[in-house]
mmCIF file of C-alpha atoms in Angstrom:
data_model
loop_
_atom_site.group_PDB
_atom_site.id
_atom_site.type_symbol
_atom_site.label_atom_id
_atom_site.label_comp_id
_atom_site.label_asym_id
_atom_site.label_seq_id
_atom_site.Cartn_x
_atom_site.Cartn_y
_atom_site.Cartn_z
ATOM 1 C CA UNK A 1 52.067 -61.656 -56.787
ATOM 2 C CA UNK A 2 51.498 -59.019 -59.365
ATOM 3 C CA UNK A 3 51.732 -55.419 -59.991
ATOM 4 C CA UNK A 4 54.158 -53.380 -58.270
ATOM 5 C CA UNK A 5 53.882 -51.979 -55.089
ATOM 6 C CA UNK A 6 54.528 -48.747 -54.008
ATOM 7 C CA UNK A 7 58.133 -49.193 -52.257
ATOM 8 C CA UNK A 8 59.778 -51.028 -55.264
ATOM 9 C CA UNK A 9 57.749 -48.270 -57.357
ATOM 10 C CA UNK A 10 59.590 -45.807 -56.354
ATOM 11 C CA UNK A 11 63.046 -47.386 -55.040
ATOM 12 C CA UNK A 12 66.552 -46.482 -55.834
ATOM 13 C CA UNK A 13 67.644 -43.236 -57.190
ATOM 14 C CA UNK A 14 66.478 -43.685 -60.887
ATOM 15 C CA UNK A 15 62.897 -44.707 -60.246
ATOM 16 C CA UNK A 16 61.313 -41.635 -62.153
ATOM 17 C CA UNK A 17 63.094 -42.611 -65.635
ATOM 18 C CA UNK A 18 61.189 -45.858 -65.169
ATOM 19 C CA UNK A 19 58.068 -47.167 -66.637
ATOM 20 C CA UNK A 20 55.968 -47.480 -62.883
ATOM 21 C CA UNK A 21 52.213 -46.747 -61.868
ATOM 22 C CA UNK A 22 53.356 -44.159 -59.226
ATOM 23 C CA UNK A 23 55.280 -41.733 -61.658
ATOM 24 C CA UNK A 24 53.694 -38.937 -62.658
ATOM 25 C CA UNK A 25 54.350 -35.870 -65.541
ATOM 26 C CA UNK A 26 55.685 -33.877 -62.776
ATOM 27 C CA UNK A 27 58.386 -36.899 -61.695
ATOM 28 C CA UNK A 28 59.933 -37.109 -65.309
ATOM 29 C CA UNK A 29 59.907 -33.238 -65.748
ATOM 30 C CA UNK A 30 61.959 -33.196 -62.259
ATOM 31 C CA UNK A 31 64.152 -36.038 -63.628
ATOM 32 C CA UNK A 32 65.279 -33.688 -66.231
ATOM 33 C CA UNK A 33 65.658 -30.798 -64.516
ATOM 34 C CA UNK A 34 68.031 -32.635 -61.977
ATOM 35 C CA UNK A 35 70.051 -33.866 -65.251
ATOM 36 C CA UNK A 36 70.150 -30.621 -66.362
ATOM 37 C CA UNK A 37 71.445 -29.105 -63.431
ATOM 38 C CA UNK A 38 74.300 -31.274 -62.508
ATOM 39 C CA UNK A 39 75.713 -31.043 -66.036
ATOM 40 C CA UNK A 40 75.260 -27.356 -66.198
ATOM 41 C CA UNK A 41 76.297 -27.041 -62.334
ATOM 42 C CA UNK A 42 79.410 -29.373 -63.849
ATOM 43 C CA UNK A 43 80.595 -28.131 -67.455
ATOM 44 C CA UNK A 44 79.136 -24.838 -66.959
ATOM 45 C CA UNK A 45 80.992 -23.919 -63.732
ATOM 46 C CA UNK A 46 84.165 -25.409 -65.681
ATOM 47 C CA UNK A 47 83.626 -23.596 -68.771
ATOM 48 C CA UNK A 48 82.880 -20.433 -66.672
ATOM 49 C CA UNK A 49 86.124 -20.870 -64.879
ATOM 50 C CA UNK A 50 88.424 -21.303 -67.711
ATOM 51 C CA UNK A 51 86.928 -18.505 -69.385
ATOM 52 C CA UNK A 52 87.438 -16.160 -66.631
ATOM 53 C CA UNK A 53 91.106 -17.748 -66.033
ATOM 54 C CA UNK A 54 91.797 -16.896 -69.549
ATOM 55 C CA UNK A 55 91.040 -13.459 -69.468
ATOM 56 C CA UNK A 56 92.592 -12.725 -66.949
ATOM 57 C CA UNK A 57 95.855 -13.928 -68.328
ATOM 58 C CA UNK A 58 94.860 -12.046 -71.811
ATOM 59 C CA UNK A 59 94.420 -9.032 -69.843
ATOM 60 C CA UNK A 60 98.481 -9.280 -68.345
ATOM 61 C CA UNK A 61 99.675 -9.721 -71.266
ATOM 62 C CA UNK A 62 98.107 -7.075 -72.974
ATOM 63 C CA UNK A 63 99.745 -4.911 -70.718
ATOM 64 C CA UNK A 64 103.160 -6.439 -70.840
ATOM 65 C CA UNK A 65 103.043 -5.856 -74.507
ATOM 66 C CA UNK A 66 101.918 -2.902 -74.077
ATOM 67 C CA UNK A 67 104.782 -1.593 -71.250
ATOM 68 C CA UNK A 68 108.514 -1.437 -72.202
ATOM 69 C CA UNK A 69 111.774 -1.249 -70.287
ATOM 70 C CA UNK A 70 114.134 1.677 -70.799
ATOM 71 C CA UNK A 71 117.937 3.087 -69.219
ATOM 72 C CA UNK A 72 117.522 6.204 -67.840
ATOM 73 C CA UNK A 73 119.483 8.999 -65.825
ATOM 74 C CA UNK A 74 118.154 11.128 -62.849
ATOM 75 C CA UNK A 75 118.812 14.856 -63.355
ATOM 76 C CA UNK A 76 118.718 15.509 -59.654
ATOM 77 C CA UNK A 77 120.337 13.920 -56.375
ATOM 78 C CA UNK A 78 117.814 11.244 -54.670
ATOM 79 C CA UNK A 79 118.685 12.856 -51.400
ATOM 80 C CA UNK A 80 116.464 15.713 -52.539
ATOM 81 C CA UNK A 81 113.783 13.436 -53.678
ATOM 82 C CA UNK A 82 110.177 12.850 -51.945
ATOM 83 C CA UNK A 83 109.994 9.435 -49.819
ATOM 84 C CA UNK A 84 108.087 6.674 -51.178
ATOM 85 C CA UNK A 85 105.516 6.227 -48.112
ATOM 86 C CA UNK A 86 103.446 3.018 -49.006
ATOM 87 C CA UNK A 87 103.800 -0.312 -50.960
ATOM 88 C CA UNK A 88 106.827 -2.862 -51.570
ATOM 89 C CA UNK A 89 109.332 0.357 -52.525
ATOM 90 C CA UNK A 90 109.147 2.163 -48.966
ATOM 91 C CA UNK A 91 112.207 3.576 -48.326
ATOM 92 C CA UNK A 92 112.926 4.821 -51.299
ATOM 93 C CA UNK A 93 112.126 8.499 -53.028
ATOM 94 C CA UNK A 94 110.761 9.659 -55.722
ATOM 95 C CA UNK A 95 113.066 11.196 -58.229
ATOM 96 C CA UNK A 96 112.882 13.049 -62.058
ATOM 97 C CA UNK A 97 114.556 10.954 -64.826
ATOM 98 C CA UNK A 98 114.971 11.252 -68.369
ATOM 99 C CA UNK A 99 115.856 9.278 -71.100
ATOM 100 C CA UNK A 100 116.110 9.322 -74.746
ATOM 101 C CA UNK A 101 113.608 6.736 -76.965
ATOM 102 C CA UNK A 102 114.443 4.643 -80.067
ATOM 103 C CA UNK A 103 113.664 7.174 -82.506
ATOM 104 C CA UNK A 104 115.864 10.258 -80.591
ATOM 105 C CA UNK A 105 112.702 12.167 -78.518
ATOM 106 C CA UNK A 106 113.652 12.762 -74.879
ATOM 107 C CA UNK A 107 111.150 12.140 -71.891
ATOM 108 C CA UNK A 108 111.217 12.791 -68.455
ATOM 109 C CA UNK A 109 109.157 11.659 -65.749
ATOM 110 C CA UNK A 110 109.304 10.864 -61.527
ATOM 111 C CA UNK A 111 110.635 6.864 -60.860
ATOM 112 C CA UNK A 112 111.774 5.413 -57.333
ATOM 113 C CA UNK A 113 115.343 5.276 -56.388
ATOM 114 C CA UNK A 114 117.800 4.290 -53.815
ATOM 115 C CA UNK A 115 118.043 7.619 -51.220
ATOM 116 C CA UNK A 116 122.036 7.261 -51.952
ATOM 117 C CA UNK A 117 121.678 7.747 -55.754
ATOM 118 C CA UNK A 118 123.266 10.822 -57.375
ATOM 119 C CA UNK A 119 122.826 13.097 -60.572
ATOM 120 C CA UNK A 120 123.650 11.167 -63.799
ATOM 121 C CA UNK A 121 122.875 7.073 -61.978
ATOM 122 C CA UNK A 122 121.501 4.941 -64.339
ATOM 123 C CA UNK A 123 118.718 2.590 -63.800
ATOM 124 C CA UNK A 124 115.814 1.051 -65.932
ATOM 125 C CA UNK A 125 112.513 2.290 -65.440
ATOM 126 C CA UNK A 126 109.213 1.226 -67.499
ATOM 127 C CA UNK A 127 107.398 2.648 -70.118
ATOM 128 C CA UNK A 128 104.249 3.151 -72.133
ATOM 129 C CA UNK A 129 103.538 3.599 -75.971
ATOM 130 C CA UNK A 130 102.861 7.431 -75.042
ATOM 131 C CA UNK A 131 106.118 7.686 -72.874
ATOM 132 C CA UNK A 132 104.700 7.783 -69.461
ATOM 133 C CA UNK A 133 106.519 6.210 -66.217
ATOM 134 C CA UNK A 134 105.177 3.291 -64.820
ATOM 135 C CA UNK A 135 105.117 0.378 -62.870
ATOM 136 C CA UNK A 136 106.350 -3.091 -63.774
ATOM 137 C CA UNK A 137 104.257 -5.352 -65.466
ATOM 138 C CA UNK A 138 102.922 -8.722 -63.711
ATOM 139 C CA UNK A 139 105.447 -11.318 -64.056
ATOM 140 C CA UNK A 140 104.551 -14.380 -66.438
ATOM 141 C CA UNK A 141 104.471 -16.677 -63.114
ATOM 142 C CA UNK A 142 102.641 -14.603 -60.925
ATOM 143 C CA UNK A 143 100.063 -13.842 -63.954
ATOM 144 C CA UNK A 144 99.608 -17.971 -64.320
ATOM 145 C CA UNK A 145 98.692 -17.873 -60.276
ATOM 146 C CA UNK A 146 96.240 -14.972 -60.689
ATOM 147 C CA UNK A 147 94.814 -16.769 -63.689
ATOM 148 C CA UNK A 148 94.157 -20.088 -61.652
ATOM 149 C CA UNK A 149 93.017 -18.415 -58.496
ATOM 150 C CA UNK A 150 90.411 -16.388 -60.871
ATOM 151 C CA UNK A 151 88.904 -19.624 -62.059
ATOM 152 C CA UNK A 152 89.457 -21.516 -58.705
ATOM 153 C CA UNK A 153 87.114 -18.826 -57.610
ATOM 154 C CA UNK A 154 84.582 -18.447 -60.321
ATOM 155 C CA UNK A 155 84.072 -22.125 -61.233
ATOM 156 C CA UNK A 156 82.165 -22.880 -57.877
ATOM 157 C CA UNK A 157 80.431 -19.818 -57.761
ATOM 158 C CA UNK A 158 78.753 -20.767 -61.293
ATOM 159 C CA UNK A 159 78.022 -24.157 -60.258
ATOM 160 C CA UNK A 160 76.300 -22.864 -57.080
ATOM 161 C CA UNK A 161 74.544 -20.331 -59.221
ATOM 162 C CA UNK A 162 73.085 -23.062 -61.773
ATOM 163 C CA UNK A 163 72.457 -25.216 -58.335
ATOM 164 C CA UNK A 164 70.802 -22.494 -56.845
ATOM 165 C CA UNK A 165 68.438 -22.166 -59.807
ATOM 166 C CA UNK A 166 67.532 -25.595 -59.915
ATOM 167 C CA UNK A 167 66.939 -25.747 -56.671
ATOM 168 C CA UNK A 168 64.257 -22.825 -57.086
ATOM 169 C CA UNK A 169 62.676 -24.537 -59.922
ATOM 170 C CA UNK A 170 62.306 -27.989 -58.221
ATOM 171 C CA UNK A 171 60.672 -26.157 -55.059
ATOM 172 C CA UNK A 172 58.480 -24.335 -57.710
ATOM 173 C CA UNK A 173 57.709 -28.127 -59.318
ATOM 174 C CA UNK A 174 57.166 -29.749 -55.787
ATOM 175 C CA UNK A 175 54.792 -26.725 -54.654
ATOM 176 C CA UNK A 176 52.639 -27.626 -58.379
ATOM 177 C CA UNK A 177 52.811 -31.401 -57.035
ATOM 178 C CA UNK A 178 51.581 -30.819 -53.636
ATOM 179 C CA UNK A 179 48.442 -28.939 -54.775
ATOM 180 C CA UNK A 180 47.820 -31.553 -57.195
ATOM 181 C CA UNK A 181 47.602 -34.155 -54.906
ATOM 182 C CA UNK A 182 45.726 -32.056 -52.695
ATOM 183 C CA UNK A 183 43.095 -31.878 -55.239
ATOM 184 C CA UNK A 184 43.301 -35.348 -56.174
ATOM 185 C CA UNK A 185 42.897 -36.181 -51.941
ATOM 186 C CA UNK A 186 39.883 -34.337 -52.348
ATOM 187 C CA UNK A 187 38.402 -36.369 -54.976
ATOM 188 C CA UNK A 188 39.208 -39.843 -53.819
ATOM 189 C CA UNK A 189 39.069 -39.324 -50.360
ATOM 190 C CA UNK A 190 35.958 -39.465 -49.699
ATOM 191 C CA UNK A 191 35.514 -42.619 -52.187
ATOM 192 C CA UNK A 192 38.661 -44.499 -49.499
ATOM 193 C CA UNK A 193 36.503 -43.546 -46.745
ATOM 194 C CA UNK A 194 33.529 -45.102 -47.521
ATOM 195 C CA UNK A 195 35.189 -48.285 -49.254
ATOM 196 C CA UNK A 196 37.123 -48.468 -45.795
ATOM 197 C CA UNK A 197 33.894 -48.057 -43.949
ATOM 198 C CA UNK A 198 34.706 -45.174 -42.101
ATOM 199 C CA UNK A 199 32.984 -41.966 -41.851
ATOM 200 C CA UNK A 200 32.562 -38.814 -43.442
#
């Protein structure tokens, strides 16, 4: 027997990159767009994550080169200070400090201390290039878990986003493919009927 009929035409999941009767513009132009997909839906939602992984971690340690760690005094009893009412540091107050830089200028500024603390305790505290109090920077380790969970999060989401287009241009494609074998139904229809012997 010869020729190829329509099952074998269009069996198995590569049938449109191969030469058949049945395959049309439409079924190669799909082919692509399916290839396209998966490898952007793959390396894109890889690169996408690693990129956003990355800057995260650049963005930590910007700001632990940016913060420093000084010894300072408080000028006041922490008994007097205001309470720390929220976060990891409740139940400790608020306190003024000061403390004297590398090249001799003296700051002050509010840091959290023990309640039991007197006038004249030491303890470190962290600082800014313009001299400002503040919090400690991320830690190294808990920066690398940010950084992973950021492109944990972000690769899928890319993939699904280069999915989701696909899948909007392959309903788009199958919408063009319908119509044209509507029109095409129209034309030979009415040729099958009467070959067939049936009627109009």
């Amino acid at each position: 027997m010869t020729g190829t009929s329509p099952a074998r035409a269009t069996g198995g999941p590569f049938w449109r990159w191969r030469r058949n009767p049945l395959r049309r513009h439409s079924d190669v132009v799909e082919a692509w767009i399916v290839l396209a997909v998966w490898t952007v839906a793959l390396l894109g939602g890889l690169l996408a994550g690693g990129a956003a992984g990355a800057a995260v971690d650049h963005t930590f340690a910007e700001r632990r080169a940016a913060l420093h760690m000084v010894p300072a005094e408080l000028t006041e009893n922490a008994v007097n200070g205001t309470p720390v009412v929220a976060g990891y540091d409740v139940g400790k107050v608020w306190v003024t400090v000061r403390w004297t830089d590398a090249d001799g200028s003296a700051h002050t500024g509010m840091a959290k201390a023990v309640p039991t603390a007197t006038t004249g305790s030491r303890l470190q505290v962290w600082v800014d290039h313009s001299g400002r109090v503040v919090g400690p920077p991320t830690s190294r380790g808990e920066a690398d878990l940010d950084a992973v969970a950021t492109a944990a999060l972000v690769a899928p989401l890319a993939g699904t986003a280069a999915w989701g287009a696909g899948w909007i241009l392959r309903s788009r494609l199958m919408r063009r493919r319908l119509t044209e074998w509507d029109a095409e139904w129209r034309q030979i229809g009415p040729q099958w009927r009467n070959l067939s012997g049936g009627k109009g």
